[in-house]
Short mmCIF file of C-alpha atoms in Angstrom, two decimals:
data_model
loop_
_atom_site.label_atom_id
_atom_site.label_comp_id
_atom_site.label_asym_id
_atom_site.label_seq_id
_atom_site.Cartn_x
_atom_site.Cartn_y
_atom_site.Cartn_z
CA MET H 5 42.04 42.09 -11.35
CA ALA H 6 41.37 38.67 -10.01
CA THR H 7 38.50 37.95 -7.86
CA THR H 8 37.64 34.94 -5.74
CA ILE H 9 34.35 33.66 -4.76
CA ILE H 10 33.75 31.33 -1.78
CA ASN H 11 30.67 29.68 -2.78
CA VAL H 12 29.19 27.72 0.54
CA CYS H 13 26.10 25.76 0.67
CA VAL H 14 24.01 25.40 4.08
CA CYS H 15 23.78 22.24 6.31
CA PRO H 16 21.92 21.61 9.48
CA PHE H 17 25.17 21.60 11.84
CA LEU H 18 27.59 24.04 10.20
CA ARG H 19 26.85 27.76 9.12
CA PHE H 20 28.16 28.75 5.76
CA SER H 21 27.75 31.89 3.92
CA SER H 22 28.82 33.40 0.27
CA ILE H 23 32.00 35.60 0.37
CA SER H 24 33.25 37.75 -2.41
CA ILE H 25 36.93 38.73 -1.86
CA HIS H 26 38.20 41.38 -3.70
CA PRO H 27 42.15 41.73 -3.50
CA THR H 28 43.66 45.33 -3.20
CA GLN H 29 47.13 46.88 -2.63
CA ASN H 30 46.71 47.19 1.01
CA SER H 31 44.00 45.14 2.46
CA LEU H 32 41.36 42.39 1.62
CA PRO H 33 37.90 43.44 2.66
CA LEU H 34 35.19 41.03 2.93
CA VAL H 35 31.84 41.56 1.54
CA HIS H 36 28.95 39.06 2.70
CA HIS H 37 26.17 38.39 -0.05
CA PRO H 38 23.04 36.39 0.58
CA HIS H 39 23.63 34.61 -2.82
CA PRO H 40 26.90 33.89 -4.94
CA LEU H 41 27.94 36.62 -7.06
CA VAL H 42 28.08 36.13 -11.00
CA LEU H 43 31.14 37.88 -12.36
CA GLY H 44 31.95 38.82 -16.10
CA THR H 45 33.71 36.18 -18.06
CA GLN H 46 36.83 38.38 -18.39
CA ASN H 47 37.78 37.70 -14.78
CA ARG H 48 39.17 34.49 -13.64
CA ILE H 49 36.72 32.74 -11.35
CA PHE H 50 38.12 30.18 -8.58
CA THR H 51 35.30 28.60 -6.62
CA LYS H 52 35.88 26.86 -3.34
CA THR H 53 33.92 25.72 -0.21
CA ALA H 54 34.93 26.34 3.39
CA ALA H 55 33.52 26.19 6.55
CA MET H 56 33.12 29.27 9.19
CA GLY H 57 35.41 28.01 11.78
CA SER H 58 38.90 27.66 12.59
CA ASP H 59 39.35 24.69 10.59
CA LEU H 60 39.52 25.97 6.99
CA LEU H 61 38.31 22.62 5.65
CA GLY H 62 35.56 21.97 8.15
CA ASP H 63 33.77 18.87 9.34
CA PHE H 64 31.30 18.10 6.46
CA GLY H 65 30.16 14.59 7.51
CA ALA H 66 29.16 15.13 11.18
CA ARG H 67 29.40 17.31 14.11
CA ASP H 68 30.29 16.90 17.83
CA PRO H 69 27.19 16.04 19.98
CA PHE H 70 25.99 18.48 22.39
CA PRO H 71 26.39 17.91 26.19
CA ALA H 72 22.77 17.03 26.65
CA GLU H 73 22.64 14.47 23.72
CA VAL H 74 25.84 12.84 25.30
CA GLU H 75 24.15 12.78 28.82
CA SER H 76 20.83 11.12 27.12
CA ASN H 77 23.00 8.37 25.70
CA PHE H 78 21.24 8.82 22.44
CA ALA H 79 23.75 6.58 20.56
CA GLU H 80 22.53 3.40 22.31
CA LYS H 81 19.01 4.17 21.20
CA VAL H 82 19.41 4.37 17.43
CA LEU H 83 18.03 1.83 15.05
CA GLY H 84 21.36 0.56 13.94
CA ASN H 85 22.83 -0.39 17.42
CA VAL H 86 23.82 -4.12 17.41
CA ASP H 87 21.83 -4.64 20.72
CA THR H 88 18.38 -3.31 19.08
CA GLU H 89 15.53 -5.78 19.47
CA HIS H 90 13.60 -6.49 16.49
CA LYS H 91 10.38 -8.31 16.36
CA ILE H 92 8.44 -9.69 13.46
CA LEU H 93 4.72 -9.58 14.29
CA ILE H 94 2.51 -12.39 12.81
CA PRO H 95 -0.64 -10.29 11.45
CA LYS H 96 -3.88 -11.01 13.25
CA LEU H 97 -6.53 -12.91 11.40
CA SER H 98 -8.49 -9.65 11.12
CA ALA H 99 -5.74 -8.01 9.26
CA LEU H 100 -5.78 -10.66 6.45
CA SER H 101 -8.08 -10.31 3.38
CA LEU H 102 -11.22 -12.95 3.37
CA SER H 103 -9.87 -14.73 0.59
CA GLN H 104 -6.85 -15.50 2.73
CA GLN H 105 -8.74 -16.92 5.51
CA ASP H 106 -10.05 -20.62 6.20
CA CYS H 107 -13.45 -21.56 6.92
CA ALA H 108 -14.09 -22.70 10.33
CA PRO H 109 -16.50 -25.25 11.72
CA ILE H 110 -19.81 -23.81 12.45
CA SER H 111 -21.83 -24.74 15.59
CA PRO H 112 -25.79 -25.28 15.00
CA PHE H 113 -25.90 -23.13 18.27
CA GLN H 114 -24.06 -20.20 16.65
CA SER H 115 -26.25 -17.08 15.82
CA PRO H 116 -25.99 -15.93 12.20
CA ILE H 117 -24.50 -12.65 11.27
CA SER H 118 -26.79 -9.51 11.72
CA GLU H 119 -27.81 -7.67 8.60
CA ASP H 120 -25.85 -4.64 9.83
CA GLU H 121 -22.68 -6.85 10.16
CA ALA H 122 -23.53 -8.58 6.75
CA ASN H 123 -23.59 -5.12 5.00
CA LYS H 124 -20.16 -4.22 6.50
CA LEU H 125 -18.70 -7.35 5.19
CA LEU H 126 -20.45 -7.11 1.66
CA ARG H 127 -18.17 -4.02 1.07
CA LYS H 128 -15.16 -6.49 1.04
CA ILE H 129 -16.50 -8.74 -1.80
CA VAL H 130 -17.27 -7.81 -5.34
CA GLY H 131 -20.51 -8.34 -7.32
CA TRP H 132 -22.54 -10.06 -4.59
CA ARG H 133 -25.87 -8.86 -3.33
CA LEU H 134 -27.50 -9.60 0.01
CA LEU H 135 -31.02 -11.12 -0.23
CA THR H 136 -33.35 -11.51 2.64
CA GLU H 137 -35.25 -14.93 2.16
CA GLU H 138 -37.65 -16.85 4.36
CA GLY H 139 -34.68 -19.04 5.60
CA GLY H 140 -32.49 -15.90 6.56
CA LEU H 141 -30.13 -13.71 4.64
CA ARG H 142 -28.42 -15.16 1.61
CA LEU H 143 -25.55 -13.69 -0.63
CA LYS H 144 -26.09 -14.06 -4.44
CA CYS H 145 -23.88 -13.57 -7.48
CA LEU H 146 -24.81 -13.62 -11.25
CA TRP H 147 -22.38 -14.01 -14.01
CA LYS H 148 -23.36 -13.22 -17.78
CA LEU H 149 -21.12 -15.38 -20.11
CA ARG H 150 -20.59 -15.87 -23.69
CA ASP H 151 -22.40 -19.14 -24.21
CA PHE H 152 -23.42 -22.35 -22.51
CA LYS H 153 -19.74 -23.79 -22.66
CA CYS H 154 -18.42 -20.81 -20.93
CA GLY H 155 -20.93 -21.30 -18.27
CA VAL H 156 -20.08 -24.95 -17.37
CA GLU H 157 -16.41 -23.77 -17.41
CA LEU H 158 -16.94 -21.14 -14.81
CA ILE H 159 -18.97 -23.72 -12.60
CA ASN H 160 -16.01 -26.09 -12.71
CA ARG H 161 -13.59 -23.29 -11.78
CA ILE H 162 -15.60 -22.35 -9.04
CA TYR H 163 -16.06 -26.04 -7.49
CA LYS H 164 -12.11 -26.35 -7.75
CA VAL H 165 -11.64 -23.23 -5.74
CA VAL H 166 -14.33 -23.94 -3.09
CA GLU H 167 -13.90 -27.70 -2.74
CA ALA H 168 -11.09 -27.60 -0.08
CA THR H 169 -13.22 -24.92 2.04
CA GLY H 170 -15.89 -27.47 2.38
CA HIS H 171 -18.51 -24.85 2.26
CA ILE H 172 -20.07 -25.36 -1.37
CA PRO H 173 -22.40 -22.69 -2.81
CA ASN H 174 -25.40 -23.55 -4.72
CA LEU H 175 -24.65 -23.18 -8.32
CA HIS H 176 -27.17 -22.85 -11.17
CA LEU H 177 -26.74 -22.50 -14.87
CA GLU H 178 -29.55 -20.32 -16.34
CA GLN H 179 -30.57 -19.26 -19.70
CA SER H 180 -27.49 -21.28 -21.20
CA ASN H 181 -25.42 -18.41 -20.60
CA GLN H 182 -25.64 -17.19 -16.90
CA VAL H 183 -24.39 -18.78 -13.92
CA ARG H 184 -26.04 -18.00 -10.44
CA ALA H 185 -24.43 -18.78 -7.01
CA GLU H 186 -25.99 -18.54 -3.83
CA LEU H 187 -24.10 -18.65 -0.27
CA TRP H 188 -25.55 -19.17 3.19
CA THR H 189 -25.26 -21.31 6.12
CA ALA H 190 -28.21 -23.76 6.54
CA SER H 191 -27.23 -25.16 9.89
CA ILE H 192 -27.85 -21.69 11.56
CA GLY H 193 -30.50 -20.40 9.33
CA GLY H 194 -28.40 -17.46 7.79
CA LEU H 195 -24.96 -16.10 6.77
CA SER H 196 -21.82 -17.00 8.81
CA MET H 197 -18.14 -15.72 8.23
CA ASN H 198 -17.63 -18.72 6.07
CA ASP H 199 -20.16 -17.44 3.30
CA PHE H 200 -18.00 -14.28 3.01
CA ILE H 201 -14.84 -16.22 3.04
CA VAL H 202 -15.97 -18.35 -0.04
CA ALA H 203 -17.50 -15.49 -1.80
CA ALA H 204 -14.17 -13.67 -1.59
CA LYS H 205 -12.28 -16.76 -2.92
CA ILE H 206 -14.75 -16.98 -5.83
CA ASP H 207 -14.16 -13.35 -6.62
CA GLU H 208 -10.48 -14.23 -7.35
CA ILE H 209 -11.30 -16.59 -10.07
CA LYS H 210 -10.48 -15.50 -13.54
CA THR H 211 -13.45 -14.82 -15.80
CA SER H 212 -12.33 -12.41 -18.53
CA ASP H 213 -12.00 -15.09 -21.01
CA LEU H 214 -15.55 -16.30 -20.40
CA VAL H 215 -17.46 -13.16 -20.44
CA PRO H 216 -18.66 -11.53 -23.96
CA LYS H 217 -16.22 -9.39 -25.61
CA LYS H 218 -16.90 -5.79 -25.79
CA ARG H 219 -17.50 -4.03 -28.73
CA VAL H 220 -15.24 -1.32 -29.94
CA TRP H 221 -16.42 1.44 -32.10
CA ALA H 222 -14.29 3.34 -34.37
#
């Protein structure tokens, strides 16, 4: 006896179900199952998909909108409408990373950055320490390099990066293989945003070819 399975999936807009039809001599009873049936290999199986409605094939791509949706004029509010206004917003300065910002002129009447604010900005730069000196707060960073030649090379790289900013750090070559950089704004007796901007630009300098190579133990 041949058996036909109508195996139907569910979509958000159409209600489907799985139906097994068992033909008999006088009638075709319908038995609903929550899941498709698995029949033996001896029977020939036909699998079809149908929608529960007057149309046997159904509308698989869409549905008619509800009256409330038509009244709301929803089709005119979708993103793909040709009249939709698209705006490209230019990011604010605060949204840019410190290394992408430019140094601004500092007025001698400007107050230096407080220690609390300096500690917050310190999280945006890598390897720098906050020092409290007699002249005010300073930023300090120390690099340990392979040799004297690498130290000179790092100083040259730092100078090339910060030259255009007009805010040059104090650079010191120590112990033939160490470079120390200090940043502060002398005109205000402490730190300004320019110091953190320059520190962030220095952080992006490549130093992997200048530092001592790590030993690999077998």
